[in-house]
PDB file of C-alpha atoms in Angstrom:
ATOM      1  CA  ARG O   1     -22.398 -19.752 -15.538  1.00  0.00           C
ATOM      2  CA  TRP O   2     -19.985 -21.211 -12.429  1.00  0.00           C
ATOM      3  CA  LEU O   3     -21.783 -21.271  -8.831  1.00  0.00           C
ATOM      4  CA  LEU O   4     -18.807 -20.380  -6.233  1.00  0.00           C
ATOM      5  CA  SER O   5     -18.695 -22.512  -3.060  1.00  0.00           C
ATOM      6  CA  TYR O   6     -17.873 -19.123  -0.832  1.00  0.00           C
ATOM      7  CA  ARG O   7     -19.304 -16.133  -0.088  1.00  0.00           C
ATOM      8  CA  VAL O   8     -17.746 -12.678  -1.441  1.00  0.00           C
ATOM      9  CA  LEU O   9     -18.772  -9.459   0.510  1.00  0.00           C
ATOM     10  CA  ILE O  10     -19.790  -6.559  -1.768  1.00  0.00           C
ATOM     11  CA  VAL O  11     -19.812  -3.423  -0.511  1.00  0.00           C
ATOM     12  CA  GLU O  12     -19.169  -1.035  -3.314  1.00  0.00           C
ATOM     13  CA  ASP O  13     -19.941   2.984  -3.438  1.00  0.00           C
ATOM     14  CA  THR O  14     -20.632   2.799   0.245  1.00  0.00           C
ATOM     15  CA  ASP O  15     -19.664   5.176   3.109  1.00  0.00           C
ATOM     16  CA  LEU O  16     -19.074   3.178   6.331  1.00  0.00           C
ATOM     17  CA  GLY O  17     -16.253   6.223   7.217  1.00  0.00           C
ATOM     18  CA  VAL O  18     -19.633   6.501   9.892  1.00  0.00           C
ATOM     19  CA  ASP O  19     -19.801  10.371  11.463  1.00  0.00           C
ATOM     20  CA  GLU O  20     -16.407  12.377  12.401  1.00  0.00           C
ATOM     21  CA  SER O  21     -16.864  11.367  16.060  1.00  0.00           C
ATOM     22  CA  ALA O  22     -17.495   7.906  15.306  1.00  0.00           C
ATOM     23  CA  LYS O  23     -15.148   5.178  14.883  1.00  0.00           C
ATOM     24  CA  LEU O  24     -15.873   1.672  12.859  1.00  0.00           C
ATOM     25  CA  VAL O  25     -13.980  -1.129  14.452  1.00  0.00           C
ATOM     26  CA  LEU O  26     -13.343  -4.295  12.082  1.00  0.00           C
ATOM     27  CA  ARG O  27     -10.307  -6.087  13.418  1.00  0.00           C
ATOM     28  CA  GLU O  28      -9.182  -9.178  12.728  1.00  0.00           C
ATOM     29  CA  ARG O  29     -12.691  -9.640  10.395  1.00  0.00           C
ATOM     30  CA  ASN O  30     -12.400 -11.625   7.116  1.00  0.00           C
ATOM     31  CA  PHE O  31     -12.898  -9.445   3.945  1.00  0.00           C
ATOM     32  CA  ARG O  32     -11.329 -12.166   1.659  1.00  0.00           C
ATOM     33  CA  TYR O  33     -12.107 -11.434  -1.944  1.00  0.00           C
ATOM     34  CA  ALA O  34     -14.197  -8.817  -1.036  1.00  0.00           C
ATOM     35  CA  LEU O  35     -15.551  -6.428  -3.723  1.00  0.00           C
ATOM     36  CA  LEU O  36     -14.719  -2.760  -1.768  1.00  0.00           C
ATOM     37  CA  ASN O  37     -14.440  -0.552  -4.462  1.00  0.00           C
ATOM     38  CA  ARG O  38     -15.435   2.999  -4.061  1.00  0.00           C
ATOM     39  CA  SER O  39     -15.956   2.550  -0.526  1.00  0.00           C
ATOM     40  CA  ASP O  40     -15.244   4.792   2.644  1.00  0.00           C
ATOM     41  CA  PHE O  41     -13.231   3.334   5.376  1.00  0.00           C
ATOM     42  CA  ARG O  42     -11.347   6.406   6.762  1.00  0.00           C
ATOM     43  CA  ARG O  43     -12.262   6.465  10.270  1.00  0.00           C
ATOM     44  CA  ALA O  44     -12.124   2.500  10.399  1.00  0.00           C
ATOM     45  CA  ASP O  45      -9.533   0.253  12.169  1.00  0.00           C
ATOM     46  CA  LEU O  46      -8.890  -2.721  10.042  1.00  0.00           C
ATOM     47  CA  THR O  47      -6.020  -3.941  11.891  1.00  0.00           C
ATOM     48  CA  TRP O  48      -5.168  -7.574  11.672  1.00  0.00           C
ATOM     49  CA  ALA O  49      -8.278  -7.936   8.444  1.00  0.00           C
ATOM     50  CA  ASP O  50      -7.356 -10.569   6.319  1.00  0.00           C
ATOM     51  CA  LEU O  51      -8.430  -7.858   2.771  1.00  0.00           C
ATOM     52  CA  ARG O  52      -6.263 -10.997   0.587  1.00  0.00           C
ATOM     53  CA  ALA O  53      -7.316 -10.193  -3.184  1.00  0.00           C
ATOM     54  CA  ALA O  54      -9.819  -7.912  -2.242  1.00  0.00           C
ATOM     55  CA  GLN O  55     -10.747  -4.949  -4.725  1.00  0.00           C
ATOM     56  CA  MET O  56     -10.711  -1.641  -3.099  1.00  0.00           C
ATOM     57  CA  TRP O  57     -10.482   0.527  -6.539  1.00  0.00           C
ATOM     58  CA  ARG O  58     -10.526   3.874  -5.348  1.00  0.00           C
ATOM     59  CA  THR O  59     -11.103   3.187  -1.714  1.00  0.00           C
ATOM     60  CA  SER O  60     -10.415   5.810   1.330  1.00  0.00           C
ATOM     61  CA  ALA O  61      -8.954   3.845   4.072  1.00  0.00           C
ATOM     62  CA  LYS O  62      -6.747   6.743   5.999  1.00  0.00           C
ATOM     63  CA  GLY O  63      -7.447   4.576   9.619  1.00  0.00           C
ATOM     64  CA  LYS O  64      -5.583   2.240  11.057  1.00  0.00           C
ATOM     65  CA  LEU O  65      -4.603  -0.963   8.688  1.00  0.00           C
ATOM     66  CA  ASN O  66      -1.649  -2.310  10.718  1.00  0.00           C
ATOM     67  CA  ASP O  67      -0.694  -5.590  10.415  1.00  0.00           C
ATOM     68  CA  THR O  68      -3.625  -6.292   7.832  1.00  0.00           C
ATOM     69  CA  GLN O  69      -3.175  -9.072   4.799  1.00  0.00           C
ATOM     70  CA  LEU O  70      -3.789  -7.214   1.512  1.00  0.00           C
ATOM     71  CA  GLN O  71      -1.658  -9.934  -0.686  1.00  0.00           C
ATOM     72  CA  GLY O  72      -2.994  -9.366  -4.202  1.00  0.00           C
ATOM     73  CA  ALA O  73      -5.447  -6.920  -3.438  1.00  0.00           C
ATOM     74  CA  VAL O  74      -5.989  -4.390  -6.196  1.00  0.00           C
ATOM     75  CA  LEU O  75      -5.490  -0.551  -4.296  1.00  0.00           C
ATOM     76  CA  LYS O  76      -5.042   0.858  -7.533  1.00  0.00           C
ATOM     77  CA  GLU O  77      -5.821   4.761  -6.929  1.00  0.00           C
ATOM     78  CA  ALA O  78      -6.759   4.388  -3.532  1.00  0.00           C
ATOM     79  CA  GLN O  79      -6.706   7.366  -1.353  1.00  0.00           C
ATOM     80  CA  LEU O  80      -4.410   6.022   1.683  1.00  0.00           C
ATOM     81  CA  GLN O  81      -2.843   9.464   2.612  1.00  0.00           C
ATOM     82  CA  GLY O  82      -1.589   8.905   6.423  1.00  0.00           C
ATOM     83  CA  ALA O  83      -2.696   5.410   6.708  1.00  0.00           C
ATOM     84  CA  HIS O  84      -1.053   3.383   9.410  1.00  0.00           C
ATOM     85  CA  LEU O  85       0.050  -0.004   7.385  1.00  0.00           C
ATOM     86  CA  SER O  86       2.633  -0.599   9.435  1.00  0.00           C
ATOM     87  CA  SER O  87       3.564  -4.196   8.913  1.00  0.00           C
ATOM     88  CA  ALA O  88       0.900  -5.038   6.468  1.00  0.00           C
ATOM     89  CA  SER O  89       1.093  -7.410   3.375  1.00  0.00           C
ATOM     90  CA  PHE O  90       0.676  -6.083   0.164  1.00  0.00           C
ATOM     91  CA  GLN O  91       3.057  -8.757  -1.677  1.00  0.00           C
ATOM     92  CA  GLY O  92       1.516  -8.572  -5.625  1.00  0.00           C
ATOM     93  CA  ALA O  93      -1.186  -6.332  -4.810  1.00  0.00           C
ATOM     94  CA  ASP O  94      -1.937  -3.305  -7.322  1.00  0.00           C
ATOM     95  CA  LEU O  95      -0.818   0.408  -5.748  1.00  0.00           C
ATOM     96  CA  SER O  96      -0.890   1.643  -9.074  1.00  0.00           C
ATOM     97  CA  LEU O  97      -1.306   5.744  -8.656  1.00  0.00           C
ATOM     98  CA  ALA O  98      -2.404   4.923  -5.068  1.00  0.00           C
ATOM     99  CA  GLU O  99      -2.060   8.274  -2.766  1.00  0.00           C
ATOM    100  CA  LEU O 100      -0.051   7.296   0.182  1.00  0.00           C
ATOM    101  CA  GLN O 101       1.294  10.244   1.188  1.00  0.00           C
ATOM    102  CA  GLY O 102       2.646  10.313   4.982  1.00  0.00           C
ATOM    103  CA  ALA O 103       1.181   6.970   4.966  1.00  0.00           C
ATOM    104  CA  ASN O 104       3.029   4.619   7.739  1.00  0.00           C
ATOM    105  CA  LEU O 105       4.440   1.665   5.718  1.00  0.00           C
ATOM    106  CA  SER O 106       6.637   0.629   8.111  1.00  0.00           C
ATOM    107  CA  TYR O 107       7.897  -2.826   7.950  1.00  0.00           C
ATOM    108  CA  ALA O 108       5.295  -3.309   5.704  1.00  0.00           C
ATOM    109  CA  LYS O 109       5.849  -6.327   3.251  1.00  0.00           C
ATOM    110  CA  LEU O 110       5.239  -5.369  -0.759  1.00  0.00           C
ATOM    111  CA  GLN O 111       7.481  -7.876  -2.205  1.00  0.00           C
ATOM    112  CA  GLY O 112       6.309  -7.886  -6.199  1.00  0.00           C
ATOM    113  CA  ALA O 113       3.897  -5.083  -5.590  1.00  0.00           C
ATOM    114  CA  ASP O 114       2.810  -2.508  -8.287  1.00  0.00           C
ATOM    115  CA  LEU O 115       3.406   0.875  -7.264  1.00  0.00           C
ATOM    116  CA  ARG O 116       3.778   2.051 -10.665  1.00  0.00           C
ATOM    117  CA  GLY O 117       2.423   6.473 -10.665  1.00  0.00           C
ATOM    118  CA  ALA O 118       1.874   6.011  -6.432  1.00  0.00           C
ATOM    119  CA  GLN O 119       2.299   9.244  -4.625  1.00  0.00           C
ATOM    120  CA  LEU O 120       4.577   8.496  -1.627  1.00  0.00           C
ATOM    121  CA  GLN O 121       5.515  11.859  -0.532  1.00  0.00           C
ATOM    122  CA  GLY O 122       6.689  11.806   3.040  1.00  0.00           C
ATOM    123  CA  ALA O 123       6.067   8.157   3.469  1.00  0.00           C
ATOM    124  CA  ASP O 124       7.470   6.069   6.424  1.00  0.00           C
ATOM    125  CA  LEU O 125       9.012   3.243   4.392  1.00  0.00           C
ATOM    126  CA  ARG O 126      12.009   2.396   7.257  1.00  0.00           C
ATOM    127  CA  TYR O 127      12.421  -1.656   6.452  1.00  0.00           C
ATOM    128  CA  ALA O 128       9.864  -1.966   4.239  1.00  0.00           C
ATOM    129  CA  ARG O 129      10.245  -5.500   2.506  1.00  0.00           C
ATOM    130  CA  LEU O 130      10.526  -3.779  -1.317  1.00  0.00           C
ATOM    131  CA  GLN O 131      12.098  -6.355  -2.983  1.00  0.00           C
ATOM    132  CA  GLY O 132      11.052  -6.749  -6.935  1.00  0.00           C
ATOM    133  CA  ALA O 133       8.058  -4.249  -6.428  1.00  0.00           C
ATOM    134  CA  ASP O 134       7.636  -1.669  -9.425  1.00  0.00           C
ATOM    135  CA  LEU O 135       8.226   1.733  -8.436  1.00  0.00           C
ATOM    136  CA  GLU O 136       8.275   3.018 -11.641  1.00  0.00           C
ATOM    137  CA  GLY O 137       7.270   6.515 -11.916  1.00  0.00           C
ATOM    138  CA  ALA O 138       6.441   7.043  -8.054  1.00  0.00           C
ATOM    139  CA  GLN O 139       6.701  10.133  -6.263  1.00  0.00           C
ATOM    140  CA  LEU O 140       9.172   9.381  -3.064  1.00  0.00           C
ATOM    141  CA  GLN O 141       9.827  12.908  -2.292  1.00  0.00           C
ATOM    142  CA  ASP O 142      10.930  13.227   1.307  1.00  0.00           C
ATOM    143  CA  ALA O 143       9.850   9.829   2.122  1.00  0.00           C
ATOM    144  CA  ASP O 144      11.783   7.542   4.430  1.00  0.00           C
ATOM    145  CA  LEU O 145      13.537   4.541   3.306  1.00  0.00           C
ATOM    146  CA  GLU O 146      15.987   3.619   5.577  1.00  0.00           C
ATOM    147  CA  GLY O 147      16.869  -0.211   6.392  1.00  0.00           C
ATOM    148  CA  ALA O 148      14.063  -0.414   3.251  1.00  0.00           C
ATOM    149  CA  ALA O 149      15.072  -3.891   1.027  1.00  0.00           C
ATOM    150  CA  LEU O 150      14.829  -2.754  -2.869  1.00  0.00           C
ATOM    151  CA  GLN O 151      16.594  -5.641  -3.801  1.00  0.00           C
ATOM    152  CA  GLY O 152      15.306  -6.390  -7.759  1.00  0.00           C
ATOM    153  CA  ALA O 153      12.861  -3.129  -7.234  1.00  0.00           C
ATOM    154  CA  VAL O 154      12.116  -0.913 -10.691  1.00  0.00           C
ATOM    155  CA  LEU O 155      12.784   2.594  -9.858  1.00  0.00           C
ATOM    156  CA  SER O 156      13.020   3.999 -13.733  1.00  0.00           C
ATOM    157  CA  SER O 157      11.432   7.733 -13.497  1.00  0.00           C
ATOM    158  CA  ALA O 158      10.760   7.801 -10.114  1.00  0.00           C
ATOM    159  CA  GLU O 159      10.774  10.969  -8.287  1.00  0.00           C
ATOM    160  CA  ILE O 160      13.238  11.424  -4.986  1.00  0.00           C
ATOM    161  CA  TRP O 161      14.359  13.864  -3.887  1.00  0.00           C
ATOM    162  CA  LEU O 162      15.267  14.576   0.009  1.00  0.00           C
ATOM    163  CA  ALA O 163      14.413  10.750   0.321  1.00  0.00           C
ATOM    164  CA  GLU O 164      16.392   8.951   3.038  1.00  0.00           C
ATOM    165  CA  PHE O 165      17.561   5.594   1.458  1.00  0.00           C
ATOM    166  CA  PRO O 166      19.480   2.644   2.992  1.00  0.00           C
ATOM    167  CA  ARG O 167      23.041   2.863   3.371  1.00  0.00           C
ATOM    168  CA  GLY O 168      24.817   0.302   0.920  1.00  0.00           C
ATOM    169  CA  LEU O 169      21.285   0.663  -1.263  1.00  0.00           C
ATOM    170  CA  THR O 170      23.961   0.098  -4.377  1.00  0.00           C
ATOM    171  CA  GLU O 171      25.487  -2.955  -2.688  1.00  0.00           C
ATOM    172  CA  GLN O 172      21.902  -4.875  -2.404  1.00  0.00           C
ATOM    173  CA  TRP O 173      21.861  -7.607  -4.955  1.00  0.00           C
ATOM    174  CA  PRO O 174      20.243  -7.563  -7.477  1.00  0.00           C
ATOM    175  CA  VAL O 175      20.711  -3.603  -7.721  1.00  0.00           C
ATOM    176  CA  PRO O 176      17.223  -2.249  -7.989  1.00  0.00           C
ATOM    177  CA  LEU O 177      16.502  -1.300 -11.929  1.00  0.00           C
ATOM    178  CA  GLY O 178      16.448   1.979 -13.056  1.00  0.00           C
ATOM    179  CA  LEU O 179      18.730   3.088 -10.032  1.00  0.00           C
ATOM    180  CA  THR O 180      20.785   5.137 -12.291  1.00  0.00           C
ATOM    181  CA  GLN O 181      17.760   7.307 -14.167  1.00  0.00           C
ATOM    182  CA  VAL O 182      16.109   8.201 -10.756  1.00  0.00           C
ATOM    183  CA  LYS O 183      15.380  11.942 -10.271  1.00  0.00           C
ATOM    184  CA  MET O 184      16.911  13.271  -7.288  1.00  0.00           C
ATOM    185  CA  SER O 185      17.641  16.738  -5.852  1.00  0.00           C
ATOM    186  CA  ALA O 186      21.509  18.094  -5.781  1.00  0.00           C
ATOM    187  CA  LEU O 187      20.517  17.987  -1.773  1.00  0.00           C
ATOM    188  CA  THR O 188      20.129  14.108  -1.435  1.00  0.00           C
TER     189      THR O 188
END
């Protein structure tokens, strides 16, 4: 058994969403390596928080996470519907099967992120950096991807109906993988 030289915050199976009228302000806090599985941050303001390498499996965080550091974080099956995640850093994060319907991910840094099976219907992904991200089987119906960088992203089996793609998508190099296998409606 090894003793670690740093402290790790453990807040699992906890409701930090407070009551309907209250708001939990956790701006600029350091939650690096924290264990936050199955916790509720629905009304929390985590703007500029450091959640790098945090474990947030099945966590609910629908509040403000603008400019939050989430590199390498595990957000598998997280409930982030309608969350404010603009300019957040998710490089190498696990967002597989995450529920991100209607989330604001504009200008988010998602390079190398695992978004397999993620629910991104109606999400704002304008100018998001998705280079090398894995979007296999992701649901991107009605998502806005204007200006998004998708070089080397995996789009195999993704459902992309009525989504708005960046101009010149096929000119991005390397071309997103699986682009020809993407399921698009006749209206796109």
